Amino acid sequence: MSLTIDELAMPDALDGPGGHAFAEYAALCNDVESHTLGTDLLVMGPQEMLSEYVSTPTRVRRHLVARDGAALIGRAMITTRPLTPEAGAHLMVDVLPIHRRRGVGTALLAAAEAAATDVGAPVLKVAVAHSVRDGGERVEPPTGFGDLPADDPGVRFLQAHGYALEQVSRISLLAADRLRAGRSPEAPDLEDDYGLLAWAGPTPDEWVDQLAALRTRMSTDAPSAGMVAVVDPWDGDRVREHDDRIASSGRTVLTTVARHASSGVLAGFTEIVVSAGDAVAVQEDTLVVSDHRGRRLGMRLKRANADQLVAAFPAVEAVVTWNAEENRPMLDVNEQLGFREVGREAGWQKHVHRDVAARNG
């Protein structure tokens, strides 16, 4: 094997310079995930992937490609956040199944780790998809929620390279027939002190600042288990940049928020991202601020947003989402709506540069 690892230059557009190389990169990402999960329902189009994989003012993303001669056989992505360097770096490594156990993954991971530590990342985080398989020896995170097969290739690979399993998340799918079943008996009408507002596309100006505040809360309120988590600040400009980037990729964000009538503040929100013509929509963030919990707002928000999805995109066949196994309240909501498990995603972590982490802490 003649292995080379080079950085991939991100194109401005798929039909411009570098567009073909990125489309090849996107196809590899999809092939690996489809093989792992046993379904191609989660395949992401190259235009959508390009919009997610570019750098933004608040995150830097670098991409490495591994080739055997001219053949693309693996890739790595390194994500760092210049405004919150203490959060560390997120790494992703994928190798086509037929090229595994030849040192390609090890070489890509080493290159990705070097890129992260060169900019002072104090901790390295890896998110890996795993198939659902019961029985045999299991590996659990310290939380005790969720587990993985000890002989899973991803488990063996990351343990061999010094990573610790910190969190297991459930990948769940909601089929279209459940989406169209209408309001469930578990979703009663809102109390008089809360009202739901919904929109499709960019955030209306009147809600930009409040949505930014909710997104900031999401960065620390969402369960993180043992993963290093820091406040990820959002402001109006960041909300608009996010909305514009999603729209430019041909996707639509469907948002439903709960407004507390007495105070006028937004008590929670939920979002679904969908592309016209795609079979599967993606359930993104859902948050109910702690002061407003215990009123089934999570269920109400998700049910209302699912109704919005069915009305606006009747061809959608399913919705996919990710939830930490320790997030039992949100899993309860999803199970009542009809979501079923199709895979697992694990959060792995390795500490480096502890002196840097101590200075930033």
Tab-separated table of C-alpha atoms in Angstrom, residues 70-333:
chain	number	residue	atom	x	y	z
A	70	ALA	CA	-5.170	7.690	-6.216
A	71	ALA	CA	-7.928	5.888	-4.292
A	72	LEU	CA	-9.555	7.716	-1.374
A	73	ILE	CA	-9.732	5.249	1.516
A	74	GLY	CA	-10.126	7.359	4.667
A	75	ARG	CA	-10.603	10.805	6.112
A	76	ALA	CA	-10.299	12.811	9.320
A	77	MET	CA	-11.887	16.055	10.489
A	78	ILE	CA	-10.530	18.328	13.210
A	79	THR	CA	-12.837	20.914	14.786
A	80	THR	CA	-11.556	23.585	17.159
A	81	ARG	CA	-13.280	26.651	18.587
A	82	PRO	CA	-11.042	29.721	18.760
A	83	LEU	CA	-13.395	31.588	21.123
A	84	THR	CA	-13.489	28.703	23.624
A	85	PRO	CA	-10.149	26.875	23.262
A	86	GLU	CA	-10.593	25.235	26.659
A	87	ALA	CA	-13.336	23.097	25.085
A	88	GLY	CA	-10.646	21.155	23.230
A	89	ALA	CA	-10.922	19.605	19.788
A	90	HIS	CA	-13.472	17.291	18.203
A	91	LEU	CA	-11.997	14.637	15.922
A	92	MET	CA	-13.639	12.301	13.436
A	93	VAL	CA	-11.857	9.457	11.648
A	94	ASP	CA	-13.403	7.204	8.994
A	95	VAL	CA	-11.796	4.393	7.004
A	96	LEU	CA	-13.572	2.313	4.375
A	97	PRO	CA	-14.181	-1.186	5.804
A	98	ILE	CA	-12.120	-3.021	3.166
A	99	HIS	CA	-9.067	-0.917	4.054
A	100	ARG	CA	-9.157	-1.365	7.841
A	101	ARG	CA	-6.552	-3.109	9.997
A	102	ARG	CA	-3.783	-1.797	7.754
A	103	GLY	CA	-2.730	1.195	9.884
A	104	VAL	CA	-4.787	3.766	7.978
A	105	GLY	CA	-6.981	4.730	10.939
A	106	THR	CA	-3.977	4.952	13.247
A	107	ALA	CA	-2.142	7.217	10.807
A	108	LEU	CA	-5.178	9.464	10.331
A	109	LEU	CA	-5.825	9.703	14.068
A	110	ALA	CA	-2.187	10.581	14.742
A	111	ALA	CA	-2.305	13.330	12.124
A	112	ALA	CA	-5.591	14.676	13.491
A	113	GLU	CA	-4.304	14.640	17.064
A	114	ALA	CA	-1.166	16.489	15.996
A	115	ALA	CA	-3.244	19.162	14.254
A	116	ALA	CA	-5.315	19.615	17.420
A	117	THR	CA	-2.464	19.665	19.900
A	118	ASP	CA	-0.462	22.028	17.698
A	119	VAL	CA	-3.092	24.696	18.447
A	120	GLY	CA	-3.099	23.844	22.156
A	121	ALA	CA	-6.226	21.725	22.497
A	122	PRO	CA	-6.244	20.461	26.117
A	123	VAL	CA	-8.636	17.603	25.447
A	124	LEU	CA	-9.458	15.489	22.397
A	125	LYS	CA	-13.018	14.280	21.803
A	126	VAL	CA	-14.207	11.698	19.319
A	127	ALA	CA	-17.814	10.864	18.405
A	128	VAL	CA	-18.255	7.448	16.801
A	129	ALA	CA	-21.369	5.696	15.502
A	130	HIS	CA	-21.882	2.107	16.637
A	131	SER	CA	-24.399	-0.514	15.561
A	132	VAL	CA	-26.984	-1.829	18.015
A	133	ARG	CA	-25.929	-5.295	19.106
A	134	ASP	CA	-26.808	-6.947	22.394
A	135	GLY	CA	-25.023	-9.728	24.231
A	136	GLY	CA	-21.377	-10.454	24.905
A	137	GLU	CA	-18.957	-8.425	26.978
A	138	ARG	CA	-20.006	-4.789	27.319
A	139	VAL	CA	-18.267	-1.456	27.886
A	140	GLU	CA	-20.085	1.197	29.926
A	141	PRO	CA	-19.353	4.898	30.502
A	142	PRO	CA	-18.896	6.066	34.121
A	143	THR	CA	-22.497	7.343	34.152
A	144	GLY	CA	-23.785	3.771	33.866
A	145	PHE	CA	-26.211	4.815	31.133
A	146	GLY	CA	-25.909	2.885	27.882
A	147	ASP	CA	-23.244	0.428	26.789
A	148	LEU	CA	-21.385	-0.868	23.739
A	149	PRO	CA	-20.078	-4.274	22.656
A	150	ALA	CA	-16.497	-4.655	23.858
A	151	ASP	CA	-15.527	-6.270	20.552
A	152	ASP	CA	-16.912	-3.408	18.429
A	153	PRO	CA	-14.137	-2.256	16.043
A	154	GLY	CA	-14.556	1.383	17.063
A	155	VAL	CA	-14.401	0.482	20.749
A	156	ARG	CA	-11.216	-1.541	20.329
A	157	PHE	CA	-9.602	1.145	18.175
A	158	LEU	CA	-10.216	4.041	20.550
A	159	GLN	CA	-9.306	2.123	23.693
A	160	ALA	CA	-6.042	1.097	22.047
A	161	HIS	CA	-5.268	4.775	21.446
A	162	GLY	CA	-5.905	5.938	25.000
A	163	TYR	CA	-9.471	7.233	24.752
A	164	ALA	CA	-12.010	6.745	27.534
A	165	LEU	CA	-15.707	6.139	26.911
A	166	GLU	CA	-17.601	8.988	28.578
A	167	GLN	CA	-21.097	8.987	27.075
A	168	VAL	CA	-23.429	6.816	25.015
A	169	SER	CA	-26.169	8.419	22.935
A	170	ARG	CA	-29.104	6.774	21.232
A	171	ILE	CA	-29.776	7.323	17.523
A	172	SER	CA	-33.529	7.059	17.007
A	173	LEU	CA	-35.865	7.133	14.021
A	174	LEU	CA	-39.519	8.173	13.883
A	175	ALA	CA	-41.418	6.734	10.908
A	176	ALA	CA	-43.749	8.855	8.804
A	177	ASP	CA	-46.877	6.941	9.752
A	178	ARG	CA	-46.343	7.951	13.368
A	179	LEU	CA	-45.678	11.521	12.268
A	180	ARG	CA	-49.048	11.650	10.563
A	181	ALA	CA	-50.948	9.979	13.383
A	182	GLY	CA	-51.964	13.366	14.768
A	183	ARG	CA	-51.789	14.728	18.292
A	184	SER	CA	-51.144	12.046	20.853
A	185	PRO	CA	-53.096	11.786	24.124
A	186	GLU	CA	-49.813	12.429	25.957
A	187	ALA	CA	-49.671	15.974	24.535
A	188	PRO	CA	-52.416	18.000	26.262
A	189	ASP	CA	-53.160	21.583	25.358
A	190	LEU	CA	-50.848	24.216	26.741
A	191	GLU	CA	-51.613	25.919	30.000
A	192	ASP	CA	-52.826	29.464	29.559
A	193	ASP	CA	-49.464	30.905	30.606
A	194	TYR	CA	-47.603	29.432	27.621
A	195	GLY	CA	-48.083	29.879	23.916
A	196	LEU	CA	-46.397	28.176	20.984
A	197	LEU	CA	-44.928	30.094	18.059
A	198	ALA	CA	-43.599	28.419	14.920
A	199	TRP	CA	-41.713	29.485	11.824
A	200	ALA	CA	-39.917	28.001	8.842
A	201	GLY	CA	-36.557	29.358	7.727
A	202	PRO	CA	-34.498	32.164	9.264
A	203	THR	CA	-35.322	33.328	12.781
A	204	PRO	CA	-37.620	36.375	12.868
A	205	ASP	CA	-35.785	39.490	14.041
A	206	GLU	CA	-37.919	39.815	17.174
A	207	TRP	CA	-36.748	36.421	18.450
A	208	VAL	CA	-33.096	36.406	17.373
A	209	ASP	CA	-31.638	37.592	20.679
A	210	GLN	CA	-33.798	35.304	22.804
A	211	LEU	CA	-33.005	32.321	20.605
A	212	ALA	CA	-29.307	33.158	20.955
A	213	ALA	CA	-29.742	33.036	24.735
A	214	LEU	CA	-31.454	29.636	24.498
A	215	ARG	CA	-28.664	28.273	22.294
A	216	THR	CA	-26.097	29.472	24.813
A	217	ARG	CA	-27.987	27.630	27.551
A	218	MET	CA	-28.084	24.537	25.346
A	219	SER	CA	-24.287	24.349	25.387
A	220	THR	CA	-24.250	23.635	29.126
A	221	ASP	CA	-27.775	22.414	29.940
A	222	ALA	CA	-27.645	19.432	27.580
A	223	PRO	CA	-26.309	16.285	29.317
A	224	SER	CA	-22.578	15.926	28.694
A	225	ALA	CA	-21.667	13.104	31.113
A	226	GLY	CA	-17.884	13.176	31.566
A	227	MET	CA	-17.193	15.121	28.382
A	228	VAL	CA	-15.559	18.509	28.954
A	229	ALA	CA	-18.282	21.116	28.395
A	230	VAL	CA	-17.931	24.897	28.465
A	231	VAL	CA	-20.286	27.767	27.749
A	232	ASP	CA	-20.527	28.250	23.987
A	233	PRO	CA	-21.772	31.831	23.613
A	234	TRP	CA	-24.296	32.747	20.937
A	235	ASP	CA	-25.415	36.210	19.897
A	236	GLY	CA	-27.696	37.576	17.216
A	237	ASP	CA	-24.975	37.617	14.575
A	238	ARG	CA	-24.179	33.958	15.163
A	239	VAL	CA	-27.852	32.992	14.903
A	240	ARG	CA	-28.124	34.828	11.583
A	241	GLU	CA	-24.904	33.249	10.243
A	242	HIS	CA	-26.218	29.810	11.197
A	243	ASP	CA	-29.585	30.473	9.552
A	244	ASP	CA	-28.006	31.836	6.370
A	245	ARG	CA	-25.636	28.870	6.064
A	246	ILE	CA	-28.457	26.361	6.425
A	247	ALA	CA	-30.608	28.200	3.885
A	248	SER	CA	-27.758	28.476	1.371
A	249	SER	CA	-27.417	24.680	1.397
A	250	GLY	CA	-31.025	24.240	0.322
A	251	ARG	CA	-32.254	23.174	3.738
A	252	THR	CA	-35.061	24.604	5.847
A	253	VAL	CA	-35.079	24.918	9.632
A	254	LEU	CA	-38.503	24.386	11.199
A	255	THR	CA	-38.612	25.985	14.642
A	256	THR	CA	-41.212	25.949	17.393
A	257	VAL	CA	-40.749	27.968	20.582
A	258	ALA	CA	-42.708	28.177	23.819
A	259	ARG	CA	-43.318	31.731	25.032
A	260	HIS	CA	-44.096	32.409	28.683
A	261	ALA	CA	-46.989	34.856	28.447
A	262	SER	CA	-46.491	36.522	31.834
A	263	SER	CA	-42.835	37.413	31.249
A	264	GLY	CA	-42.653	37.396	27.452
A	265	VAL	CA	-39.499	35.256	27.512
A	266	LEU	CA	-38.944	32.124	25.466
A	267	ALA	CA	-39.076	29.120	27.778
A	268	GLY	CA	-37.897	26.555	25.246
A	269	PHE	CA	-37.396	25.662	21.604
A	270	THR	CA	-37.034	22.758	19.218
A	271	GLU	CA	-35.773	22.533	15.644
A	272	ILE	CA	-36.050	20.159	12.705
A	273	VAL	CA	-33.817	20.555	9.639
A	274	VAL	CA	-35.075	19.214	6.318
A	275	SER	CA	-34.200	19.361	2.633
A	276	ALA	CA	-36.892	19.318	-0.022
A	277	GLY	CA	-36.866	15.873	-1.606
A	278	ASP	CA	-34.981	14.175	1.241
A	279	ALA	CA	-36.633	11.164	2.848
A	280	VAL	CA	-35.323	11.873	6.339
A	281	ALA	CA	-35.469	15.074	8.384
A	282	VAL	CA	-33.121	15.724	11.304
A	283	GLN	CA	-34.409	16.606	14.747
A	284	GLU	CA	-31.830	19.035	16.074
A	285	ASP	CA	-31.715	20.796	19.450
A	286	THR	CA	-34.565	20.778	21.935
A	287	LEU	CA	-34.341	22.707	25.187
A	288	VAL	CA	-36.721	23.694	27.958
A	289	VAL	CA	-35.163	26.150	30.405
A	290	SER	CA	-34.986	24.676	33.908
A	291	ASP	CA	-37.359	27.250	35.439
A	292	HIS	CA	-40.104	26.093	33.071
A	293	ARG	CA	-39.709	22.330	33.266
A	294	GLY	CA	-42.329	19.964	34.641
A	295	ARG	CA	-45.092	21.243	32.345
A	296	ARG	CA	-44.556	18.797	29.454
A	297	LEU	CA	-43.278	21.608	27.265
A	298	GLY	CA	-40.778	19.238	25.646
A	299	MET	CA	-43.576	16.989	24.387
A	300	ARG	CA	-45.684	19.941	23.298
A	301	LEU	CA	-42.829	21.550	21.407
A	302	LYS	CA	-41.847	18.371	19.585
A	303	ARG	CA	-45.408	17.399	18.706
A	304	ALA	CA	-46.137	20.865	17.317
A	305	ASN	CA	-42.935	20.926	15.292
A	306	ALA	CA	-43.674	17.450	13.909
A	307	ASP	CA	-47.072	18.761	12.819
A	308	GLN	CA	-45.323	21.668	11.093
A	309	LEU	CA	-43.004	19.214	9.312
A	310	VAL	CA	-45.850	17.034	8.043
A	311	ALA	CA	-47.721	20.064	6.726
A	312	ALA	CA	-44.729	21.674	4.998
A	313	PHE	CA	-42.894	18.541	3.786
A	314	PRO	CA	-45.448	15.754	3.238
A	315	ALA	CA	-42.935	13.586	1.356
A	316	VAL	CA	-40.683	13.138	4.403
A	317	GLU	CA	-40.612	9.492	5.475
A	318	ALA	CA	-38.916	9.736	8.860
A	319	VAL	CA	-37.163	11.915	11.439
A	320	VAL	CA	-33.844	11.002	13.052
A	321	THR	CA	-32.481	12.304	16.342
A	322	TRP	CA	-29.692	11.779	18.878
A	323	ASN	CA	-30.144	11.738	22.679
A	324	ALA	CA	-27.793	11.003	25.552
A	325	GLU	CA	-28.808	7.802	27.340
A	326	GLU	CA	-28.806	9.676	30.657
A	327	ASN	CA	-31.337	12.162	29.277
A	328	ARG	CA	-34.314	10.057	30.340
A	329	PRO	CA	-36.877	12.925	30.231
A	330	MET	CA	-36.192	13.556	26.532
A	331	LEU	CA	-36.007	9.837	25.737
A	332	ASP	CA	-39.432	9.463	27.378
A	333	VAL	CA	-40.798	12.161	25.077
